[in-house]
């Protein structure tokens, strides 16, 4: 894979590595991205379903969407991109993986130090008592699942208009501020505050790689734009990093 000399030098000298992933890294695992053109749910925009108002108005519809996505996710396997990041973390101390994804695939690939900015679709949270449960603990009969306290359950994810978990957001900001290389992988870089992380890294002096199928609003700021599928590019980038480290 071609890398410019500054990109190779950044890999060689990297100390603190920060990564932000989006739905694109899970696309090769068969999980539809948010802005995919096809699919049953493409007639809905995520902002129309992933918000508390839509849920309170029609909890059954929103649960159907999450159950549909959960079924795809439980069938899916991590792909070579997830595995490359898990291996990279094994080989380097200061490595922080920040994900917008709620599919849990990074953990299934073996990543340890994961910052989940938007929660996890495989957990439920009670609107009344706040109790968090795993999906196995709740039996769905196509209705809206209830907590043992009688309260209504929701997926334990961050919806539009909701605050991100403060500890996750703080960890993400500090990883971006301290990174000397930062990778934005498989995200359209549209949703804030996650989309501000690559810019924070860059303005704090990091060399910014973007790995994406197509250009995004971030691309003009990237020091290296590696266009293509993350499942192919990330393993090559890891190999390049290993090679540069031996120089
Ligand atoms: C908040 C969890 C406020 C749920 C998600 C106007 C301007 C700026 C901001 C706003 C605004 N109006 C409103 C806002 C705020 C809003 C926002 O940013 N809206 C956007 C749409 C403009 N943000 C929020 O509401 C956030 N909260 O701001 O709270 C606040 C503050 C204080 C106090 C109270 C409240 C909350 C945002 C979190 C929403 N939750 N997910 C769920 O999943 O169901 S968002 C969801 O979409 C994802 O988590 C992800 O973050 C987001 C974007 O998706 P991507 O991951 O980027 O995926 P996408 O499909 O878009 O792109 C995939 C990319 O991959 C593509 O570019 C594609 O080309 C590429 N690709 C595809 N295949 C591959 C590939 N690349 C590589 N390899 C491949 N194989
Ligand atoms: Zn409860």
mmCIF file of C-alpha atoms and ligand atoms in Angstrom:
data_model
loop_
_atom_site.group_PDB
_atom_site.id
_atom_site.type_symbol
_atom_site.label_atom_id
_atom_site.label_comp_id
_atom_site.label_asym_id
_atom_site.label_seq_id
_atom_site.Cartn_x
_atom_site.Cartn_y
_atom_site.Cartn_z
ATOM 1 C CA UNK A 1 0.000 0.000 0.000
ATOM 2 C CA UNK A 2 1.416 3.387 -0.929
ATOM 3 C CA UNK A 3 2.101 5.692 2.016
ATOM 4 C CA UNK A 4 3.776 9.082 1.765
ATOM 5 C CA UNK A 5 7.093 9.587 3.599
ATOM 6 C CA UNK A 6 5.394 11.832 6.229
ATOM 7 C CA UNK A 7 2.812 9.055 6.841
ATOM 8 C CA UNK A 8 5.545 6.441 7.209
ATOM 9 C CA UNK A 9 7.469 8.737 9.532
ATOM 10 C CA UNK A 10 4.324 9.331 11.642
ATOM 11 C CA UNK A 11 3.881 5.549 12.002
ATOM 12 C CA UNK A 12 7.569 5.172 12.891
ATOM 13 C CA UNK A 13 7.442 7.803 15.616
ATOM 14 C CA UNK A 14 3.927 7.078 16.948
ATOM 15 C CA UNK A 15 3.605 6.927 20.713
ATOM 16 C CA UNK A 16 -0.074 7.581 21.515
ATOM 17 C CA UNK A 17 -2.426 6.094 18.962
ATOM 18 C CA UNK A 18 -6.107 7.091 18.818
ATOM 19 C CA UNK A 19 -8.748 5.540 16.581
ATOM 20 C CA UNK A 20 -12.361 6.541 15.905
ATOM 21 C CA UNK A 21 -14.530 3.959 14.147
ATOM 22 C CA UNK A 22 -17.998 4.240 12.629
ATOM 23 C CA UNK A 23 -20.519 1.950 10.956
ATOM 24 C CA UNK A 24 -18.247 1.520 7.917
ATOM 25 C CA UNK A 25 -15.870 -0.780 9.821
ATOM 26 C CA UNK A 26 -18.755 -3.202 10.410
ATOM 27 C CA UNK A 27 -20.109 -3.048 6.841
ATOM 28 C CA UNK A 28 -17.921 -5.991 5.719
ATOM 29 C CA UNK A 29 -19.452 -7.998 8.571
ATOM 30 C CA UNK A 30 -22.815 -7.565 6.864
ATOM 31 C CA UNK A 31 -24.149 -4.860 9.182
ATOM 32 C CA UNK A 32 -25.881 -2.102 7.165
ATOM 33 C CA UNK A 33 -24.437 1.380 7.667
ATOM 34 C CA UNK A 34 -26.707 4.261 8.561
ATOM 35 C CA UNK A 35 -26.576 5.881 5.199
ATOM 36 C CA UNK A 36 -26.824 2.740 3.146
ATOM 37 C CA UNK A 37 -29.222 3.188 0.233
ATOM 38 C CA UNK A 38 -30.741 -0.287 0.416
ATOM 39 C CA UNK A 39 -32.545 -2.104 3.188
ATOM 40 C CA UNK A 40 -35.954 -2.237 4.771
ATOM 41 C CA UNK A 41 -35.278 0.666 7.058
ATOM 42 C CA UNK A 42 -33.628 2.969 4.520
ATOM 43 C CA UNK A 43 -36.922 4.853 4.234
ATOM 44 C CA UNK A 44 -36.312 6.042 7.797
ATOM 45 C CA UNK A 45 -33.446 8.386 8.662
ATOM 46 C CA UNK A 46 -31.658 7.283 11.877
ATOM 47 C CA UNK A 47 -32.509 10.633 13.410
ATOM 48 C CA UNK A 48 -36.205 9.754 12.939
ATOM 49 C CA UNK A 49 -36.033 6.488 14.880
ATOM 50 C CA UNK A 50 -33.045 6.906 17.206
ATOM 51 C CA UNK A 51 -34.587 9.523 19.470
ATOM 52 C CA UNK A 52 -36.667 9.486 22.639
ATOM 53 C CA UNK A 53 -39.641 11.271 21.046
ATOM 54 C CA UNK A 54 -39.989 8.583 18.343
ATOM 55 C CA UNK A 55 -39.696 5.926 21.050
ATOM 56 C CA UNK A 56 -42.359 7.451 23.308
ATOM 57 C CA UNK A 57 -44.634 7.980 20.306
ATOM 58 C CA UNK A 58 -44.235 4.460 18.925
ATOM 59 C CA UNK A 59 -42.121 2.187 21.126
ATOM 60 C CA UNK A 60 -43.177 -0.902 19.172
ATOM 61 C CA UNK A 61 -41.822 0.494 15.857
ATOM 62 C CA UNK A 62 -38.546 1.559 17.444
ATOM 63 C CA UNK A 63 -38.183 -1.826 19.157
ATOM 64 C CA UNK A 64 -38.858 -3.571 15.824
ATOM 65 C CA UNK A 65 -35.969 -1.579 14.282
ATOM 66 C CA UNK A 66 -33.629 -2.490 17.150
ATOM 67 C CA UNK A 67 -34.676 -6.160 17.137
ATOM 68 C CA UNK A 68 -34.068 -6.234 13.360
ATOM 69 C CA UNK A 69 -30.570 -4.791 13.895
ATOM 70 C CA UNK A 70 -29.881 -7.082 16.892
ATOM 71 C CA UNK A 71 -30.728 -10.146 14.788
ATOM 72 C CA UNK A 72 -28.231 -9.058 12.108
ATOM 73 C CA UNK A 73 -25.584 -8.238 14.723
ATOM 74 C CA UNK A 74 -25.866 -11.537 16.609
ATOM 75 C CA UNK A 75 -25.375 -13.372 13.266
ATOM 76 C CA UNK A 76 -22.429 -11.159 12.273
ATOM 77 C CA UNK A 77 -18.747 -11.883 12.873
ATOM 78 C CA UNK A 78 -15.958 -9.338 13.375
ATOM 79 C CA UNK A 79 -14.063 -8.780 10.106
ATOM 80 C CA UNK A 80 -10.358 -8.329 9.294
ATOM 81 C CA UNK A 81 -10.593 -4.636 10.155
ATOM 82 C CA UNK A 82 -11.815 -5.339 13.717
ATOM 83 C CA UNK A 83 -9.139 -8.035 14.138
ATOM 84 C CA UNK A 84 -6.348 -5.769 12.865
ATOM 85 C CA UNK A 85 -7.239 -3.150 15.502
ATOM 86 C CA UNK A 86 -7.338 -5.808 18.245
ATOM 87 C CA UNK A 87 -3.880 -7.083 17.175
ATOM 88 C CA UNK A 88 -2.513 -3.544 16.948
ATOM 89 C CA UNK A 89 -3.643 -2.875 20.533
ATOM 90 C CA UNK A 90 -1.867 -6.048 21.682
ATOM 91 C CA UNK A 91 1.389 -4.739 20.220
ATOM 92 C CA UNK A 92 1.304 -1.180 21.540
ATOM 93 C CA UNK A 93 0.744 0.350 24.976
ATOM 94 C CA UNK A 94 -0.935 3.680 24.311
ATOM 95 C CA UNK A 95 -3.718 2.610 21.996
ATOM 96 C CA UNK A 96 -7.275 3.937 22.488
ATOM 97 C CA UNK A 97 -10.137 2.654 20.365
ATOM 98 C CA UNK A 98 -13.139 4.985 20.357
ATOM 99 C CA UNK A 99 -16.217 3.665 18.610
ATOM 100 C CA UNK A 100 -19.546 5.172 17.584
ATOM 101 C CA UNK A 101 -20.792 1.677 16.865
ATOM 102 C CA UNK A 102 -23.200 -0.065 19.199
ATOM 103 C CA UNK A 103 -22.689 -3.547 17.706
ATOM 104 C CA UNK A 104 -20.067 -4.847 20.167
ATOM 105 C CA UNK A 105 -17.912 -6.297 17.347
ATOM 106 C CA UNK A 106 -14.660 -4.678 18.556
ATOM 107 C CA UNK A 107 -14.967 -6.506 21.885
ATOM 108 C CA UNK A 108 -15.783 -9.765 20.083
ATOM 109 C CA UNK A 109 -12.612 -9.300 17.987
ATOM 110 C CA UNK A 110 -10.593 -9.061 21.223
ATOM 111 C CA UNK A 111 -10.101 -5.300 21.634
ATOM 112 C CA UNK A 112 -9.824 -4.390 25.331
ATOM 113 C CA UNK A 113 -9.471 -0.635 25.737
ATOM 114 C CA UNK A 114 -12.713 0.397 24.007
ATOM 115 C CA UNK A 115 -14.550 3.704 24.498
ATOM 116 C CA UNK A 116 -18.197 3.152 23.492
ATOM 117 C CA UNK A 117 -19.457 6.676 22.786
ATOM 118 C CA UNK A 118 -23.006 5.679 21.863
ATOM 119 C CA UNK A 119 -23.709 2.714 24.154
ATOM 120 C CA UNK A 120 -24.343 -0.878 23.170
ATOM 121 C CA UNK A 121 -27.359 -2.308 21.339
ATOM 122 C CA UNK A 122 -27.034 -5.648 23.167
ATOM 123 C CA UNK A 123 -28.007 -4.074 26.495
ATOM 124 C CA UNK A 124 -31.401 -2.762 27.669
ATOM 125 C CA UNK A 125 -32.028 0.051 30.132
ATOM 126 C CA UNK A 126 -35.199 0.630 32.203
ATOM 127 C CA UNK A 127 -36.848 4.037 31.762
ATOM 128 C CA UNK A 128 -38.126 3.868 35.355
ATOM 129 C CA UNK A 129 -35.420 2.395 37.566
ATOM 130 C CA UNK A 130 -32.429 2.711 35.203
ATOM 131 C CA UNK A 131 -31.474 -0.948 35.629
ATOM 132 C CA UNK A 132 -29.276 -2.198 32.767
ATOM 133 C CA UNK A 133 -29.846 -5.770 31.552
ATOM 134 C CA UNK A 134 -28.383 -7.952 28.804
ATOM 135 C CA UNK A 135 -30.690 -8.915 25.948
ATOM 136 C CA UNK A 136 -30.648 -12.587 26.967
ATOM 137 C CA UNK A 137 -32.396 -11.667 30.218
ATOM 138 C CA UNK A 138 -35.461 -10.305 28.456
ATOM 139 C CA UNK A 139 -37.915 -12.348 26.410
ATOM 140 C CA UNK A 140 -39.373 -10.477 23.486
ATOM 141 C CA UNK A 141 -42.798 -11.471 22.247
ATOM 142 C CA UNK A 142 -42.912 -8.747 19.583
ATOM 143 C CA UNK A 143 -44.207 -6.408 22.277
ATOM 144 C CA UNK A 144 -42.455 -3.706 24.220
ATOM 145 C CA UNK A 145 -40.318 -5.469 26.871
ATOM 146 C CA UNK A 146 -40.789 -4.487 30.498
ATOM 147 C CA UNK A 147 -38.337 -4.398 33.394
ATOM 148 C CA UNK A 148 -38.948 -6.534 36.473
ATOM 149 C CA UNK A 149 -39.998 -3.270 38.150
ATOM 150 C CA UNK A 150 -42.738 -2.856 35.527
ATOM 151 C CA UNK A 151 -40.997 0.042 33.793
ATOM 152 C CA UNK A 152 -40.539 0.137 30.005
ATOM 153 C CA UNK A 153 -37.178 -1.013 28.633
ATOM 154 C CA UNK A 154 -35.207 0.842 25.932
ATOM 155 C CA UNK A 155 -32.013 -0.139 24.141
ATOM 156 C CA UNK A 156 -28.978 1.069 26.114
ATOM 157 C CA UNK A 157 -27.778 3.367 23.324
ATOM 158 C CA UNK A 158 -27.371 7.154 23.039
ATOM 159 C CA UNK A 159 -30.159 8.661 20.940
ATOM 160 C CA UNK A 160 -30.058 11.937 19.014
ATOM 161 C CA UNK A 161 -30.516 14.845 21.390
ATOM 162 C CA UNK A 162 -29.153 12.806 24.309
ATOM 163 C CA UNK A 163 -25.884 13.406 26.104
ATOM 164 C CA UNK A 164 -23.068 10.949 25.594
ATOM 165 C CA UNK A 165 -21.842 9.093 28.709
ATOM 166 C CA UNK A 166 -19.558 11.711 30.319
ATOM 167 C CA UNK A 167 -16.774 9.281 31.247
ATOM 168 C CA UNK A 168 -16.668 7.899 27.698
ATOM 169 C CA UNK A 169 -16.680 11.366 26.166
ATOM 170 C CA UNK A 170 -13.907 12.574 28.491
ATOM 171 C CA UNK A 171 -11.792 9.513 27.691
ATOM 172 C CA UNK A 172 -12.327 10.147 23.977
ATOM 173 C CA UNK A 173 -11.407 13.841 24.193
ATOM 174 C CA UNK A 174 -8.237 13.096 26.150
ATOM 175 C CA UNK A 175 -7.210 10.334 23.724
ATOM 176 C CA UNK A 176 -7.706 12.743 20.803
ATOM 177 C CA UNK A 177 -5.770 15.555 22.529
ATOM 178 C CA UNK A 178 -2.832 13.263 23.360
ATOM 179 C CA UNK A 179 -2.675 11.290 20.127
ATOM 180 C CA UNK A 180 0.281 11.718 17.813
ATOM 181 C CA UNK A 181 -1.449 9.597 15.180
ATOM 182 C CA UNK A 182 -5.227 9.461 14.903
ATOM 183 C CA UNK A 183 -7.247 7.276 12.547
ATOM 184 C CA UNK A 184 -10.834 8.009 11.505
ATOM 185 C CA UNK A 185 -12.202 4.734 10.108
ATOM 186 C CA UNK A 186 -15.537 4.084 8.356
ATOM 187 C CA UNK A 187 -17.449 7.141 9.479
ATOM 188 C CA UNK A 188 -19.227 9.835 7.509
ATOM 189 C CA UNK A 189 -17.940 12.307 10.122
ATOM 190 C CA UNK A 190 -21.394 13.929 10.383
ATOM 191 C CA UNK A 191 -22.566 13.149 13.916
ATOM 192 C CA UNK A 192 -21.322 15.312 16.773
ATOM 193 C CA UNK A 193 -19.647 15.385 19.186
ATOM 194 C CA UNK A 194 -17.919 12.200 17.862
ATOM 195 C CA UNK A 195 -17.123 13.904 14.547
ATOM 196 C CA UNK A 196 -15.118 16.589 16.352
ATOM 197 C CA UNK A 197 -12.581 14.052 17.686
ATOM 198 C CA UNK A 198 -10.420 13.782 14.539
ATOM 199 C CA UNK A 199 -10.300 17.586 14.295
ATOM 200 C CA UNK A 200 -9.302 17.865 17.968
ATOM 201 C CA UNK A 201 -6.538 15.314 17.386
ATOM 202 C CA UNK A 202 -5.273 17.144 14.326
ATOM 203 C CA UNK A 203 -5.311 20.558 15.997
ATOM 204 C CA UNK A 204 -3.445 19.001 18.935
ATOM 205 C CA UNK A 205 -0.655 17.975 16.553
ATOM 206 C CA UNK A 206 -1.630 14.435 15.524
ATOM 207 C CA UNK A 207 -0.990 13.043 12.057
ATOM 208 C CA UNK A 208 -4.532 12.302 10.838
ATOM 209 C CA UNK A 209 -5.277 9.200 8.742
ATOM 210 C CA UNK A 210 -8.747 8.738 7.276
ATOM 211 C CA UNK A 211 -9.796 5.301 6.035
ATOM 212 C CA UNK A 212 -13.129 5.366 4.214
ATOM 213 C CA UNK A 213 -14.846 4.103 1.078
ATOM 214 C CA UNK A 214 -15.505 7.652 -0.045
ATOM 215 C CA UNK A 215 -14.439 11.202 0.856
ATOM 216 C CA UNK A 216 -16.186 12.844 3.821
ATOM 217 C CA UNK A 217 -16.237 16.400 5.272
ATOM 218 C CA UNK A 218 -13.116 15.347 7.199
ATOM 219 C CA UNK A 219 -11.098 14.342 4.119
ATOM 220 C CA UNK A 220 -9.714 17.842 3.328
ATOM 221 C CA UNK A 221 -8.189 17.923 6.836
ATOM 222 C CA UNK A 222 -6.703 14.424 6.709
ATOM 223 C CA UNK A 223 -2.923 14.151 6.318
ATOM 224 C CA UNK A 224 -3.433 10.791 4.599
ATOM 225 C CA UNK A 225 -6.733 9.660 3.028
ATOM 226 C CA UNK A 226 -6.652 5.901 2.389
ATOM 227 C CA UNK A 227 -9.660 5.231 0.162
ATOM 228 C CA UNK A 228 -11.069 1.708 0.289
ATOM 229 C CA UNK A 229 -12.584 -0.941 2.533
ATOM 230 C CA UNK A 230 -11.256 -0.886 6.099
ATOM 231 C CA UNK A 231 -11.134 -4.711 6.129
ATOM 232 C CA UNK A 232 -8.406 -4.516 3.478
ATOM 233 C CA UNK A 233 -6.633 -1.304 4.481
ATOM 234 C CA UNK A 234 -6.299 -1.779 8.266
ATOM 235 C CA UNK A 235 -4.334 -5.072 8.063
ATOM 236 C CA UNK A 236 -1.963 -3.436 5.538
ATOM 237 C CA UNK A 237 -1.575 -0.348 7.734
ATOM 238 C CA UNK A 238 -0.757 -2.557 10.732
ATOM 239 C CA UNK A 239 1.906 -4.372 8.676
ATOM 240 C CA UNK A 240 3.338 -1.042 7.536
ATOM 241 C CA UNK A 241 3.406 0.173 11.175
ATOM 242 C CA UNK A 242 5.252 -3.017 12.234
ATOM 243 C CA UNK A 243 7.780 -2.531 9.409
ATOM 244 C CA UNK A 244 8.375 1.134 10.229
ATOM 245 C CA UNK A 245 8.895 0.306 13.914
ATOM 246 C CA UNK A 246 11.797 -1.997 13.059
ATOM 247 C CA UNK A 247 13.684 0.812 11.260
HETATM 248 C C1 LIG B 1 -26.055 15.538 21.381
HETATM 249 C C2 LIG B 1 -26.592 5.173 18.532
HETATM 250 C C3 LIG B 1 -26.837 17.313 22.690
HETATM 251 C C4 LIG B 1 -28.007 4.802 18.295
HETATM 252 C C5 LIG B 1 -26.163 7.202 17.236
HETATM 253 C C6 LIG B 1 -26.648 20.317 13.779
HETATM 254 C C7 LIG B 1 -25.274 20.449 13.651
HETATM 255 C C8 LIG B 1 -24.398 19.689 14.431
HETATM 256 C C9 LIG B 1 -24.912 18.786 15.385
HETATM 257 C C10 LIG B 1 -26.282 18.674 15.496
HETATM 258 C C11 LIG B 1 -27.151 19.426 14.702
HETATM 259 N N1 LIG B 1 -28.407 19.082 15.039
HETATM 260 C C12 LIG B 1 -28.367 18.146 16.021
HETATM 261 C C13 LIG B 1 -27.092 17.920 16.320
HETATM 262 C C14 LIG B 1 -26.578 17.009 17.330
HETATM 263 C C15 LIG B 1 -26.638 15.574 16.808
HETATM 264 C C16 LIG B 1 -25.969 15.432 15.467
HETATM 265 O O1 LIG B 1 -24.742 15.423 15.382
HETATM 266 N N2 LIG B 1 -26.797 15.321 14.412
HETATM 267 C C17 LIG B 1 -26.248 15.161 13.069
HETATM 268 C C18 LIG B 1 -27.157 14.203 12.277
HETATM 269 C C19 LIG B 1 -26.194 16.536 12.423
HETATM 270 N N3 LIG B 1 -25.918 14.798 17.803
HETATM 271 C C20 LIG B 1 -26.584 14.309 18.859
HETATM 272 O O2 LIG B 1 -27.792 14.422 19.007
HETATM 273 C C21 LIG B 1 -25.735 13.670 19.939
HETATM 274 N N4 LIG B 1 -26.120 14.240 21.190
HETATM 275 O O3 LIG B 1 -25.570 16.322 20.607
HETATM 276 O O4 LIG B 1 -26.666 15.917 22.528
HETATM 277 C C22 LIG B 1 -26.917 17.562 24.112
HETATM 278 C C23 LIG B 1 -25.907 18.309 24.707
HETATM 279 C C24 LIG B 1 -26.001 18.593 26.032
HETATM 280 C C25 LIG B 1 -27.097 18.099 26.775
HETATM 281 C C26 LIG B 1 -28.085 17.333 26.167
HETATM 282 C C27 LIG B 1 -27.996 17.048 24.821
HETATM 283 C C28 LIG B 1 -25.991 12.172 20.003
HETATM 284 C C29 LIG B 1 -25.522 11.514 18.740
HETATM 285 C C30 LIG B 1 -25.558 9.998 18.925
HETATM 286 C C31 LIG B 1 -26.700 9.427 18.133
HETATM 287 N N5 LIG B 1 -26.628 7.951 18.197
HETATM 288 N N6 LIG B 1 -26.073 5.866 17.355
HETATM 289 C C32 LIG B 1 -28.139 3.712 17.286
HETATM 290 O O5 LIG B 1 -27.115 3.275 16.702
HETATM 291 O O6 LIG B 1 -29.268 3.274 17.082
HETATM 292 S S1 LIG B 1 -25.604 7.943 15.826
HETATM 293 C C33 LIG B 1 -25.200 6.780 14.629
HETATM 294 O O7 LIG B 1 -24.971 7.453 13.400
HETATM 295 C C34 LIG B 1 -23.887 6.119 14.877
HETATM 296 O O8 LIG B 1 -23.636 5.817 16.208
HETATM 297 C C35 LIG B 1 -22.872 7.087 14.324
HETATM 298 O O9 LIG B 1 -22.383 7.920 15.333
HETATM 299 C C36 LIG B 1 -23.693 7.984 13.468
HETATM 300 C C37 LIG B 1 -23.032 8.219 12.131
HETATM 301 O O10 LIG B 1 -22.926 7.042 11.507
HETATM 302 P P1 LIG B 1 -21.512 6.521 10.932
HETATM 303 O O11 LIG B 1 -20.950 5.612 11.961
HETATM 304 O O12 LIG B 1 -20.639 7.616 10.458
HETATM 305 O O13 LIG B 1 -22.090 5.695 9.741
HETATM 306 P P2 LIG B 1 -22.571 6.263 8.336
HETATM 307 O O14 LIG B 1 -23.475 5.237 7.753
HETATM 308 O O15 LIG B 1 -23.054 7.677 8.475
HETATM 309 O O16 LIG B 1 -21.206 6.328 7.517
HETATM 310 C C38 LIG B 1 -20.513 5.127 7.264
HETATM 311 C C39 LIG B 1 -19.284 5.527 6.470
HETATM 312 O O17 LIG B 1 -18.505 4.353 6.255
HETATM 313 C C40 LIG B 1 -19.624 6.089 5.088
HETATM 314 O O18 LIG B 1 -18.844 7.241 4.874
HETATM 315 C C41 LIG B 1 -19.224 4.963 4.134
HETATM 316 O O19 LIG B 1 -18.697 5.464 2.930
HETATM 317 C C42 LIG B 1 -18.148 4.268 4.906
HETATM 318 N N7 LIG B 1 -18.004 2.843 4.607
HETATM 319 C C43 LIG B 1 -18.974 1.960 4.239
HETATM 320 N N8 LIG B 1 -18.418 0.723 4.093
HETATM 321 C C44 LIG B 1 -17.097 0.846 4.392
HETATM 322 C C45 LIG B 1 -16.823 2.187 4.719
HETATM 323 N N9 LIG B 1 -15.604 2.623 5.042
HETATM 324 C C46 LIG B 1 -14.602 1.723 5.071
HETATM 325 N N10 LIG B 1 -14.782 0.417 4.771
HETATM 326 C C47 LIG B 1 -15.997 -0.060 4.423
HETATM 327 N N11 LIG B 1 -16.146 -1.361 4.131
HETATM 328 ZN ZN1 LIG B 2 -36.969 -1.025 36.095
#
